[in-house]
Amino acid sequence: EKRPLDHSVYDKWETLGGYAITDNGEWVSYYVNRDENDGKVVVMNLNNGSSIEIPRGSKTKFSPQGKHLTFTIRPTHAQQKEAKIKKLKGDKAPKDTLGILELATGKITKFPALKGLEIPREGGNFIAFKVEQPAKPKAEVITLIYDLAKNQVIDTLKNVETLSFTKKGDRLFCITKRKKSKEGDKAFFHKKSL
């Protein structure tokens, strides 16, 4: 006799999605999720079958060279649920964390309180992202320029409203907002050679 399906069965069903593959076909990533669950991202090397699991991972994107994977790490399901119950918003709500996975080594670098990410479409060794820095009386959002080849932050910018890389990733265009400055808004290309 077949047992009827109920919610206890549905809760165990996993959803797969967010598929991505590197241009060279060596790596693939996807997420696995269940209701009332934190989920994970799976990153698999198609040449040798090895894989890396990233708890609470989402929003994956491979670098144009296929050597890194960027992703967000969500707050736990319990943290999100508690924030919803307490109606926490803005600065008080739990924040995502940016993760940068170096595929060759499996090393993950994390940057908490992610506010935005920009990745070139076709090339370059750089990414730019905004993170919230605790400050008094109000948190400050800064922009970090990260060199994937060196695995390090190479510059920090303040007051950047908009970021956009050129298609090949060799230049970064920025617009700053200066509400209380005589200079006003400013548009510029990032000064350092990318």
N, C-alpha and C. Protein backbone atom coordinates (compact mmCIF):
# COMPACT_ATOMS: atom_id res chain seq x y z
N GLU A 1 0.84 -1.18 0.00
CA GLU A 1 0.00 0.00 0.00
C GLU A 1 0.89 1.24 0.00
N LYS A 2 0.54 2.20 -0.85
CA LYS A 2 1.30 3.44 -0.95
C LYS A 2 0.87 4.40 0.15
N ARG A 3 1.88 5.01 0.77
CA ARG A 3 1.57 6.00 1.79
C ARG A 3 1.26 7.33 1.12
N PRO A 4 0.29 8.06 1.63
CA PRO A 4 -0.02 9.36 1.03
C PRO A 4 1.10 10.37 1.32
N LEU A 5 1.27 11.31 0.42
CA LEU A 5 2.27 12.36 0.60
C LEU A 5 1.72 13.43 1.54
N ASP A 6 2.54 13.86 2.49
CA ASP A 6 2.15 14.95 3.39
C ASP A 6 3.31 15.93 3.52
N HIS A 7 3.17 16.94 4.37
CA HIS A 7 4.20 17.97 4.49
C HIS A 7 5.55 17.45 4.98
N SER A 8 5.56 16.38 5.74
CA SER A 8 6.84 15.84 6.21
C SER A 8 7.68 15.33 5.03
N VAL A 9 7.01 14.87 3.98
CA VAL A 9 7.71 14.41 2.78
C VAL A 9 8.17 15.61 1.95
N TYR A 10 7.29 16.61 1.80
CA TYR A 10 7.64 17.79 1.00
C TYR A 10 8.86 18.50 1.58
N ASP A 11 8.96 18.55 2.89
CA ASP A 11 10.07 19.25 3.54
C ASP A 11 11.43 18.62 3.24
N LYS A 12 11.43 17.35 2.84
CA LYS A 12 12.68 16.65 2.53
C LYS A 12 13.10 16.82 1.07
N TRP A 13 12.19 17.29 0.22
CA TRP A 13 12.51 17.45 -1.19
C TRP A 13 13.51 18.58 -1.37
N GLU A 14 14.52 18.32 -2.19
CA GLU A 14 15.54 19.32 -2.47
C GLU A 14 15.30 19.96 -3.83
N THR A 15 15.60 21.25 -3.90
CA THR A 15 15.51 22.00 -5.14
C THR A 15 16.92 22.31 -5.60
N LEU A 16 17.19 22.06 -6.88
CA LEU A 16 18.49 22.41 -7.46
C LEU A 16 18.30 23.60 -8.39
N GLY A 17 19.28 24.49 -8.45
CA GLY A 17 19.18 25.64 -9.35
C GLY A 17 20.46 26.42 -9.37
N GLY A 18 20.42 27.59 -10.03
CA GLY A 18 21.57 28.48 -10.08
C GLY A 18 22.78 27.86 -10.75
N TYR A 19 22.56 27.10 -11.81
CA TYR A 19 23.67 26.41 -12.48
C TYR A 19 24.61 27.38 -13.17
N ALA A 20 25.91 27.14 -13.05
CA ALA A 20 26.92 27.93 -13.76
C ALA A 20 28.08 27.00 -14.11
N ILE A 21 28.75 27.31 -15.23
CA ILE A 21 29.90 26.51 -15.66
C ILE A 21 30.98 27.45 -16.17
N THR A 22 32.23 27.13 -15.90
CA THR A 22 33.32 27.97 -16.39
C THR A 22 33.42 27.83 -17.91
N ASP A 23 33.99 28.84 -18.56
CA ASP A 23 34.13 28.82 -20.02
C ASP A 23 34.95 27.64 -20.51
N ASN A 24 35.93 27.18 -19.69
CA ASN A 24 36.76 26.05 -20.11
C ASN A 24 36.11 24.70 -19.79
N GLY A 25 34.93 24.73 -19.16
CA GLY A 25 34.20 23.49 -18.87
C GLY A 25 34.79 22.65 -17.75
N GLU A 26 35.70 23.22 -16.97
CA GLU A 26 36.36 22.46 -15.90
C GLU A 26 35.56 22.44 -14.60
N TRP A 27 34.82 23.53 -14.30
CA TRP A 27 34.10 23.65 -13.04
C TRP A 27 32.62 23.95 -13.27
N VAL A 28 31.79 23.44 -12.40
CA VAL A 28 30.36 23.74 -12.41
C VAL A 28 29.92 24.05 -10.98
N SER A 29 28.95 24.93 -10.85
CA SER A 29 28.39 25.21 -9.53
C SER A 29 26.87 25.19 -9.62
N TYR A 30 26.23 24.85 -8.51
CA TYR A 30 24.77 24.88 -8.41
C TYR A 30 24.40 24.93 -6.94
N TYR A 31 23.16 25.34 -6.65
CA TYR A 31 22.74 25.35 -5.25
C TYR A 31 21.73 24.24 -5.00
N VAL A 32 21.71 23.80 -3.75
CA VAL A 32 20.77 22.77 -3.28
C VAL A 32 20.02 23.39 -2.11
N ASN A 33 18.70 23.35 -2.15
CA ASN A 33 17.91 23.98 -1.11
C ASN A 33 16.69 23.13 -0.77
N ARG A 34 16.26 23.27 0.48
CA ARG A 34 15.01 22.66 0.96
C ARG A 34 14.26 23.72 1.74
N ASP A 35 12.93 23.57 1.83
CA ASP A 35 12.15 24.49 2.67
C ASP A 35 12.64 24.40 4.09
N GLU A 36 12.61 25.54 4.77
CA GLU A 36 13.01 25.60 6.19
C GLU A 36 14.44 25.09 6.40
N ASN A 37 15.32 25.35 5.42
CA ASN A 37 16.67 24.83 5.47
C ASN A 37 17.64 25.91 4.99
N ASP A 38 18.88 25.85 5.42
CA ASP A 38 19.86 26.86 5.03
C ASP A 38 20.40 26.66 3.61
N GLY A 39 20.32 25.49 3.06
CA GLY A 39 20.81 25.24 1.72
C GLY A 39 22.33 25.27 1.62
N LYS A 40 22.82 25.07 0.39
CA LYS A 40 24.27 25.07 0.16
C LYS A 40 24.54 25.26 -1.32
N VAL A 41 25.78 25.64 -1.63
CA VAL A 41 26.27 25.67 -3.00
C VAL A 41 27.25 24.51 -3.14
N VAL A 42 27.16 23.81 -4.25
CA VAL A 42 28.11 22.74 -4.56
C VAL A 42 28.94 23.20 -5.76
N VAL A 43 30.26 23.11 -5.63
CA VAL A 43 31.19 23.45 -6.70
C VAL A 43 31.94 22.18 -7.05
N MET A 44 31.84 21.75 -8.31
CA MET A 44 32.40 20.46 -8.71
C MET A 44 33.43 20.62 -9.82
N ASN A 45 34.56 19.93 -9.66
CA ASN A 45 35.57 19.85 -10.70
C ASN A 45 35.16 18.71 -11.63
N LEU A 46 34.86 19.03 -12.88
CA LEU A 46 34.37 18.01 -13.81
C LEU A 46 35.49 17.10 -14.32
N ASN A 47 36.75 17.49 -14.15
CA ASN A 47 37.86 16.65 -14.58
C ASN A 47 38.12 15.50 -13.62
N ASN A 48 38.02 15.76 -12.30
CA ASN A 48 38.35 14.69 -11.34
C ASN A 48 37.19 14.32 -10.41
N GLY A 49 36.04 15.00 -10.54
CA GLY A 49 34.87 14.65 -9.73
C GLY A 49 34.88 15.18 -8.30
N SER A 50 35.95 15.87 -7.90
CA SER A 50 35.99 16.41 -6.53
C SER A 50 34.99 17.56 -6.41
N SER A 51 34.52 17.81 -5.19
CA SER A 51 33.57 18.89 -5.01
C SER A 51 33.80 19.60 -3.68
N ILE A 52 33.31 20.82 -3.62
CA ILE A 52 33.37 21.65 -2.42
C ILE A 52 31.93 22.07 -2.12
N GLU A 53 31.52 21.94 -0.86
CA GLU A 53 30.19 22.39 -0.46
C GLU A 53 30.33 23.64 0.40
N ILE A 54 29.50 24.63 0.09
CA ILE A 54 29.53 25.90 0.81
C ILE A 54 28.18 26.09 1.49
N PRO A 55 28.11 25.89 2.81
CA PRO A 55 26.85 26.05 3.53
C PRO A 55 26.28 27.47 3.37
N ARG A 56 24.98 27.57 3.13
CA ARG A 56 24.22 28.81 3.01
C ARG A 56 24.63 29.65 1.80
N GLY A 57 25.38 29.06 0.87
CA GLY A 57 25.83 29.78 -0.32
C GLY A 57 24.71 30.03 -1.31
N SER A 58 24.84 31.12 -2.07
CA SER A 58 23.87 31.44 -3.13
C SER A 58 24.53 32.44 -4.09
N LYS A 59 23.83 32.80 -5.14
CA LYS A 59 24.24 33.83 -6.11
C LYS A 59 25.69 33.66 -6.56
N THR A 60 25.98 32.54 -7.18
CA THR A 60 27.34 32.25 -7.62
C THR A 60 27.65 32.88 -8.98
N LYS A 61 28.93 33.20 -9.18
CA LYS A 61 29.40 33.67 -10.48
C LYS A 61 30.88 33.35 -10.60
N PHE A 62 31.25 32.69 -11.69
CA PHE A 62 32.66 32.40 -11.95
C PHE A 62 33.34 33.64 -12.52
N SER A 63 34.63 33.82 -12.17
CA SER A 63 35.41 34.91 -12.75
C SER A 63 35.60 34.60 -14.24
N PRO A 64 35.84 35.64 -15.06
CA PRO A 64 35.99 35.40 -16.50
C PRO A 64 37.08 34.39 -16.84
N GLN A 65 38.16 34.30 -16.03
CA GLN A 65 39.23 33.34 -16.30
C GLN A 65 38.91 31.94 -15.78
N GLY A 66 37.84 31.80 -15.01
CA GLY A 66 37.47 30.49 -14.47
C GLY A 66 38.37 30.00 -13.35
N LYS A 67 39.03 30.92 -12.65
CA LYS A 67 39.92 30.53 -11.56
C LYS A 67 39.32 30.80 -10.18
N HIS A 68 38.24 31.59 -10.14
CA HIS A 68 37.59 31.95 -8.88
C HIS A 68 36.07 31.85 -9.03
N LEU A 69 35.42 31.66 -7.91
CA LEU A 69 33.96 31.70 -7.85
C LEU A 69 33.58 32.70 -6.77
N THR A 70 32.76 33.68 -7.12
CA THR A 70 32.22 34.57 -6.10
C THR A 70 30.83 34.07 -5.74
N PHE A 71 30.44 34.29 -4.50
CA PHE A 71 29.13 33.84 -4.04
C PHE A 71 28.75 34.62 -2.79
N THR A 72 27.48 34.59 -2.46
CA THR A 72 27.06 35.19 -1.20
C THR A 72 26.77 34.07 -0.21
N ILE A 73 27.00 34.38 1.06
CA ILE A 73 26.65 33.47 2.15
C ILE A 73 25.52 34.16 2.91
N ARG A 74 24.36 33.56 2.86
CA ARG A 74 23.19 34.15 3.52
C ARG A 74 23.26 33.95 5.03
N PRO A 75 22.56 34.80 5.78
CA PRO A 75 22.40 34.52 7.21
C PRO A 75 21.65 33.19 7.36
N THR A 76 21.74 32.56 8.51
CA THR A 76 21.04 31.29 8.71
C THR A 76 19.54 31.49 8.58
N HIS A 77 18.85 30.40 8.29
CA HIS A 77 17.39 30.46 8.19
C HIS A 77 16.80 30.97 9.50
N ALA A 78 17.35 30.53 10.62
CA ALA A 78 16.86 30.97 11.94
C ALA A 78 17.06 32.48 12.12
N GLN A 79 18.22 33.01 11.70
CA GLN A 79 18.48 34.45 11.81
C GLN A 79 17.50 35.25 10.94
N GLN A 80 17.24 34.77 9.73
CA GLN A 80 16.31 35.45 8.84
C GLN A 80 14.89 35.43 9.40
N LYS A 81 14.50 34.29 9.95
CA LYS A 81 13.17 34.15 10.53
C LYS A 81 13.00 35.08 11.73
N GLU A 82 14.01 35.13 12.60
CA GLU A 82 13.97 36.00 13.78
C GLU A 82 13.90 37.48 13.36
N ALA A 83 14.67 37.86 12.34
CA ALA A 83 14.65 39.24 11.86
C ALA A 83 13.28 39.61 11.30
N LYS A 84 12.65 38.66 10.63
CA LYS A 84 11.31 38.91 10.09
C LYS A 84 10.30 39.09 11.21
N ILE A 85 10.38 38.25 12.24
CA ILE A 85 9.47 38.36 13.39
C ILE A 85 9.66 39.70 14.09
N LYS A 86 10.93 40.11 14.27
CA LYS A 86 11.24 41.37 14.95
C LYS A 86 11.12 42.59 14.03
N LYS A 87 10.81 42.33 12.74
CA LYS A 87 10.66 43.39 11.73
C LYS A 87 11.92 44.24 11.61
N LEU A 88 13.07 43.57 11.62
CA LEU A 88 14.35 44.26 11.48
C LEU A 88 14.58 44.60 10.01
N LYS A 89 14.96 45.85 9.75
CA LYS A 89 15.22 46.28 8.39
C LYS A 89 16.47 47.14 8.35
N GLY A 90 16.98 47.34 7.13
CA GLY A 90 18.14 48.22 6.94
C GLY A 90 19.36 47.76 7.71
N ASP A 91 19.97 48.67 8.45
CA ASP A 91 21.21 48.39 9.18
C ASP A 91 21.05 47.31 10.24
N LYS A 92 19.85 47.12 10.73
CA LYS A 92 19.61 46.16 11.82
C LYS A 92 19.36 44.73 11.31
N ALA A 93 19.03 44.58 10.04
CA ALA A 93 18.75 43.26 9.47
C ALA A 93 20.04 42.48 9.27
N PRO A 94 19.98 41.14 9.35
CA PRO A 94 21.19 40.34 9.08
C PRO A 94 21.64 40.52 7.63
N LYS A 95 22.94 40.54 7.41
CA LYS A 95 23.51 40.82 6.09
C LYS A 95 24.16 39.59 5.47
N ASP A 96 24.19 39.59 4.15
CA ASP A 96 24.94 38.56 3.42
C ASP A 96 26.43 38.82 3.58
N THR A 97 27.22 37.78 3.34
CA THR A 97 28.68 37.85 3.31
C THR A 97 29.14 37.49 1.91
N LEU A 98 30.13 38.22 1.38
CA LEU A 98 30.72 37.86 0.09
C LEU A 98 31.77 36.79 0.33
N GLY A 99 31.74 35.73 -0.47
CA GLY A 99 32.77 34.71 -0.45
C GLY A 99 33.48 34.67 -1.79
N ILE A 100 34.80 34.53 -1.76
CA ILE A 100 35.59 34.38 -2.98
C ILE A 100 36.36 33.08 -2.85
N LEU A 101 36.02 32.11 -3.69
CA LEU A 101 36.64 30.79 -3.66
C LEU A 101 37.72 30.72 -4.73
N GLU A 102 38.95 30.42 -4.30
CA GLU A 102 40.04 30.16 -5.24
C GLU A 102 39.94 28.68 -5.62
N LEU A 103 39.55 28.40 -6.85
CA LEU A 103 39.21 27.03 -7.25
C LEU A 103 40.39 26.06 -7.15
N ALA A 104 41.59 26.49 -7.48
CA ALA A 104 42.75 25.60 -7.47
C ALA A 104 43.11 25.12 -6.07
N THR A 105 42.88 25.96 -5.05
CA THR A 105 43.30 25.61 -3.69
C THR A 105 42.14 25.31 -2.74
N GLY A 106 40.94 25.77 -3.09
CA GLY A 106 39.79 25.60 -2.20
C GLY A 106 39.73 26.67 -1.11
N LYS A 107 40.65 27.63 -1.15
CA LYS A 107 40.68 28.69 -0.14
C LYS A 107 39.50 29.65 -0.36
N ILE A 108 38.80 29.99 0.75
CA ILE A 108 37.68 30.93 0.69
C ILE A 108 38.04 32.17 1.51
N THR A 109 37.91 33.33 0.88
CA THR A 109 38.09 34.61 1.55
C THR A 109 36.71 35.22 1.71
N LYS A 110 36.42 35.76 2.91
CA LYS A 110 35.08 36.27 3.20
C LYS A 110 35.12 37.76 3.57
N PHE A 111 34.07 38.47 3.14
CA PHE A 111 33.87 39.88 3.48
C PHE A 111 32.44 40.04 3.95
N PRO A 112 32.23 40.30 5.24
CA PRO A 112 30.87 40.41 5.78
C PRO A 112 30.17 41.71 5.36
N ALA A 113 28.86 41.72 5.55
CA ALA A 113 28.00 42.89 5.32
C ALA A 113 28.06 43.39 3.88
N LEU A 114 27.88 42.47 2.92
CA LEU A 114 27.92 42.80 1.50
C LEU A 114 26.73 43.67 1.10
N LYS A 115 27.02 44.71 0.30
CA LYS A 115 25.98 45.61 -0.20
C LYS A 115 25.87 45.58 -1.72
N GLY A 116 26.89 45.10 -2.43
CA GLY A 116 26.84 45.07 -3.89
C GLY A 116 28.14 44.53 -4.45
N LEU A 117 28.08 43.97 -5.67
CA LEU A 117 29.23 43.32 -6.31
C LEU A 117 29.23 43.62 -7.79
N GLU A 118 30.41 43.92 -8.34
CA GLU A 118 30.57 44.17 -9.77
C GLU A 118 31.72 43.30 -10.27
N ILE A 119 31.45 42.53 -11.35
CA ILE A 119 32.44 41.64 -11.95
C ILE A 119 32.50 41.93 -13.44
N PRO A 120 33.71 42.04 -14.03
CA PRO A 120 33.79 42.25 -15.48
C PRO A 120 33.14 41.09 -16.24
N ARG A 121 32.62 41.37 -17.42
CA ARG A 121 31.94 40.32 -18.20
C ARG A 121 32.91 39.37 -18.90
N GLU A 122 34.04 39.91 -19.42
CA GLU A 122 34.88 39.06 -20.26
C GLU A 122 36.33 38.94 -19.86
N GLY A 123 36.80 39.65 -18.89
CA GLY A 123 38.22 39.56 -18.59
C GLY A 123 38.60 40.35 -17.36
N GLY A 124 39.89 40.50 -17.20
CA GLY A 124 40.41 41.25 -16.05
C GLY A 124 40.56 40.35 -14.84
N ASN A 125 41.41 40.80 -13.95
CA ASN A 125 41.67 40.05 -12.71
C ASN A 125 41.07 40.73 -11.49
N PHE A 126 40.12 41.64 -11.70
CA PHE A 126 39.62 42.43 -10.59
C PHE A 126 38.11 42.31 -10.44
N ILE A 127 37.67 42.47 -9.20
CA ILE A 127 36.25 42.64 -8.90
C ILE A 127 36.15 43.84 -7.96
N ALA A 128 34.98 44.43 -7.88
CA ALA A 128 34.75 45.54 -6.96
C ALA A 128 33.46 45.24 -6.21
N PHE A 129 33.44 45.57 -4.92
CA PHE A 129 32.24 45.31 -4.14
C PHE A 129 32.11 46.30 -3.01
N LYS A 130 30.87 46.48 -2.57
CA LYS A 130 30.58 47.39 -1.47
C LYS A 130 30.27 46.58 -0.22
N VAL A 131 30.84 47.00 0.90
CA VAL A 131 30.55 46.37 2.19
C VAL A 131 30.24 47.46 3.20
N GLU A 132 29.48 47.08 4.19
CA GLU A 132 29.12 48.00 5.26
C GLU A 132 30.13 47.87 6.39
N GLN A 133 30.70 49.00 6.79
CA GLN A 133 31.66 49.04 7.89
C GLN A 133 30.97 49.64 9.10
N PRO A 134 31.07 48.99 10.25
CA PRO A 134 30.46 49.58 11.45
C PRO A 134 31.13 50.92 11.78
N ALA A 135 30.34 51.91 12.02
CA ALA A 135 30.85 53.24 12.39
C ALA A 135 29.76 53.94 13.19
N LYS A 136 30.18 54.93 13.96
CA LYS A 136 29.20 55.68 14.74
C LYS A 136 29.10 57.08 14.16
N PRO A 137 27.96 57.67 14.08
CA PRO A 137 26.68 57.17 14.58
C PRO A 137 25.98 56.21 13.62
N LYS A 138 26.45 56.12 12.36
CA LYS A 138 25.78 55.29 11.36
C LYS A 138 26.83 54.48 10.60
N ALA A 139 26.46 53.28 10.20
CA ALA A 139 27.38 52.43 9.44
C ALA A 139 27.75 53.12 8.12
N GLU A 140 28.99 52.89 7.69
CA GLU A 140 29.51 53.49 6.46
C GLU A 140 29.68 52.40 5.41
N VAL A 141 29.32 52.70 4.16
CA VAL A 141 29.51 51.77 3.07
C VAL A 141 30.78 52.16 2.31
N ILE A 142 31.70 51.21 2.19
CA ILE A 142 32.93 51.46 1.43
C ILE A 142 32.98 50.51 0.24
N THR A 143 33.77 50.87 -0.76
CA THR A 143 33.95 50.04 -1.95
C THR A 143 35.38 49.51 -1.93
N LEU A 144 35.51 48.20 -2.10
CA LEU A 144 36.82 47.56 -2.13
C LEU A 144 37.10 47.05 -3.54
N ILE A 145 38.32 47.30 -4.01
CA ILE A 145 38.78 46.77 -5.30
C ILE A 145 39.68 45.58 -4.95
N TYR A 146 39.34 44.41 -5.49
CA TYR A 146 40.02 43.16 -5.12
C TYR A 146 40.72 42.57 -6.33
N ASP A 147 42.00 42.26 -6.18
CA ASP A 147 42.82 41.65 -7.23
C ASP A 147 42.74 40.13 -7.07
N LEU A 148 42.09 39.46 -8.00
CA LEU A 148 41.94 38.00 -7.92
C LEU A 148 43.27 37.28 -8.11
N ALA A 149 44.18 37.83 -8.93
CA ALA A 149 45.46 37.17 -9.15
C ALA A 149 46.32 37.17 -7.88
N LYS A 150 46.22 38.23 -7.09
CA LYS A 150 47.00 38.33 -5.86
C LYS A 150 46.19 37.95 -4.61
N ASN A 151 44.89 37.75 -4.79
CA ASN A 151 43.98 37.43 -3.67
C ASN A 151 44.09 38.46 -2.55
N GLN A 152 43.96 39.74 -2.92
CA GLN A 152 44.03 40.79 -1.92
C GLN A 152 43.30 42.05 -2.37
N VAL A 153 42.89 42.85 -1.38
CA VAL A 153 42.29 44.15 -1.64
C VAL A 153 43.41 45.11 -2.04
N ILE A 154 43.22 45.83 -3.16
CA ILE A 154 44.26 46.76 -3.61
C ILE A 154 43.87 48.22 -3.41
N ASP A 155 42.58 48.49 -3.16
CA ASP A 155 42.17 49.87 -2.94
C ASP A 155 40.83 49.91 -2.21
N THR A 156 40.61 51.02 -1.50
CA THR A 156 39.36 51.26 -0.79
C THR A 156 38.85 52.64 -1.21
N LEU A 157 37.58 52.71 -1.60
CA LEU A 157 36.97 53.97 -2.03
C LEU A 157 35.78 54.27 -1.13
N LYS A 158 35.51 55.56 -0.92
CA LYS A 158 34.36 55.98 -0.12
C LYS A 158 33.37 56.74 -0.99
N ASN A 159 32.13 56.75 -0.58
CA ASN A 159 31.05 57.52 -1.21
C ASN A 159 30.73 57.09 -2.64
N VAL A 160 31.08 55.87 -3.03
CA VAL A 160 30.80 55.42 -4.39
C VAL A 160 29.35 54.93 -4.47
N GLU A 161 28.62 55.52 -5.38
CA GLU A 161 27.21 55.17 -5.57
C GLU A 161 27.06 54.09 -6.64
N THR A 162 27.81 54.24 -7.75
CA THR A 162 27.65 53.35 -8.90
C THR A 162 29.03 52.86 -9.36
N LEU A 163 29.09 51.57 -9.73
CA LEU A 163 30.32 50.95 -10.24
C LEU A 163 30.01 50.24 -11.55
N SER A 164 30.95 50.27 -12.48
CA SER A 164 30.78 49.50 -13.71
C SER A 164 32.14 49.27 -14.36
N PHE A 165 32.47 48.01 -14.59
CA PHE A 165 33.70 47.67 -15.31
C PHE A 165 33.47 47.79 -16.80
N THR A 166 34.55 48.07 -17.54
CA THR A 166 34.48 47.93 -18.99
C THR A 166 34.31 46.45 -19.30
N LYS A 167 33.89 46.14 -20.49
CA LYS A 167 33.60 44.76 -20.88
C LYS A 167 34.78 43.83 -20.61
N LYS A 168 36.00 44.28 -20.90
CA LYS A 168 37.18 43.45 -20.71
C LYS A 168 37.77 43.56 -19.31
N GLY A 169 37.19 44.39 -18.45
CA GLY A 169 37.62 44.48 -17.06
C GLY A 169 38.91 45.24 -16.84
N ASP A 170 39.34 46.06 -17.83
CA ASP A 170 40.60 46.78 -17.67
C ASP A 170 40.43 48.18 -17.06
N ARG A 171 39.19 48.65 -16.94
CA ARG A 171 38.92 49.94 -16.30
C ARG A 171 37.63 49.84 -15.49
N LEU A 172 37.59 50.62 -14.41
CA LEU A 172 36.42 50.66 -13.53
C LEU A 172 35.90 52.08 -13.46
N PHE A 173 34.66 52.27 -13.88
CA PHE A 173 34.01 53.57 -13.85
C PHE A 173 33.24 53.71 -12.54
N CYS A 174 33.37 54.85 -11.87
CA CYS A 174 32.72 55.09 -10.58
C CYS A 174 31.98 56.42 -10.59
N ILE A 175 30.88 56.47 -9.88
CA ILE A 175 30.18 57.73 -9.62
C ILE A 175 30.07 57.86 -8.11
N THR A 176 30.57 58.98 -7.59
CA THR A 176 30.47 59.21 -6.15
C THR A 176 29.34 60.19 -5.86
N LYS A 177 28.75 60.04 -4.70
CA LYS A 177 27.70 60.95 -4.21
C LYS A 177 28.24 61.66 -2.99
N ARG A 178 28.29 62.95 -3.05
CA ARG A 178 28.78 63.75 -1.93
C ARG A 178 27.70 64.75 -1.55
N LYS A 179 26.84 64.34 -0.66
CA LYS A 179 25.68 65.14 -0.30
C LYS A 179 26.04 66.43 0.41
N LYS A 180 27.05 66.42 1.26
CA LYS A 180 27.39 67.61 2.05
C LYS A 180 28.70 68.25 1.60
N SER A 181 29.04 68.07 0.33
CA SER A 181 30.30 68.59 -0.17
C SER A 181 30.04 69.68 -1.21
N LYS A 182 30.93 70.65 -1.30
CA LYS A 182 30.82 71.71 -2.31
C LYS A 182 31.09 71.14 -3.70
N GLU A 183 31.85 70.05 -3.74
CA GLU A 183 32.20 69.45 -5.03
C GLU A 183 31.01 68.77 -5.70
N GLY A 184 30.07 68.28 -4.95
CA GLY A 184 28.93 67.57 -5.51
C GLY A 184 29.31 66.19 -6.02
N ASP A 185 28.47 65.64 -6.88
CA ASP A 185 28.71 64.30 -7.43
C ASP A 185 29.91 64.35 -8.38
N LYS A 186 30.54 63.17 -8.53
CA LYS A 186 31.74 63.11 -9.37
C LYS A 186 31.75 61.77 -10.11
N ALA A 187 32.08 61.80 -11.40
CA ALA A 187 32.23 60.58 -12.20
C ALA A 187 33.70 60.47 -12.60
N PHE A 188 34.26 59.25 -12.47
CA PHE A 188 35.68 59.08 -12.79
C PHE A 188 35.99 57.62 -13.07
N PHE A 189 37.12 57.39 -13.77
CA PHE A 189 37.67 56.06 -13.90
C PHE A 189 38.61 55.84 -12.74
N HIS A 190 38.60 54.65 -12.18
CA HIS A 190 39.48 54.32 -11.06
C HIS A 190 40.92 54.61 -11.46
N LYS A 191 41.66 55.27 -10.58
CA LYS A 191 42.99 55.78 -10.93
C LYS A 191 44.06 54.72 -11.14
N LYS A 192 43.91 53.57 -10.50
CA LYS A 192 44.95 52.55 -10.61
C LYS A 192 44.75 51.71 -11.87
N SER A 193 45.83 51.28 -12.44
CA SER A 193 45.78 50.45 -13.64
C SER A 193 45.22 49.08 -13.27
N LEU A 194 44.21 48.69 -13.97
CA LEU A 194 43.63 47.36 -13.75
C LEU A 194 44.09 46.47 -14.88
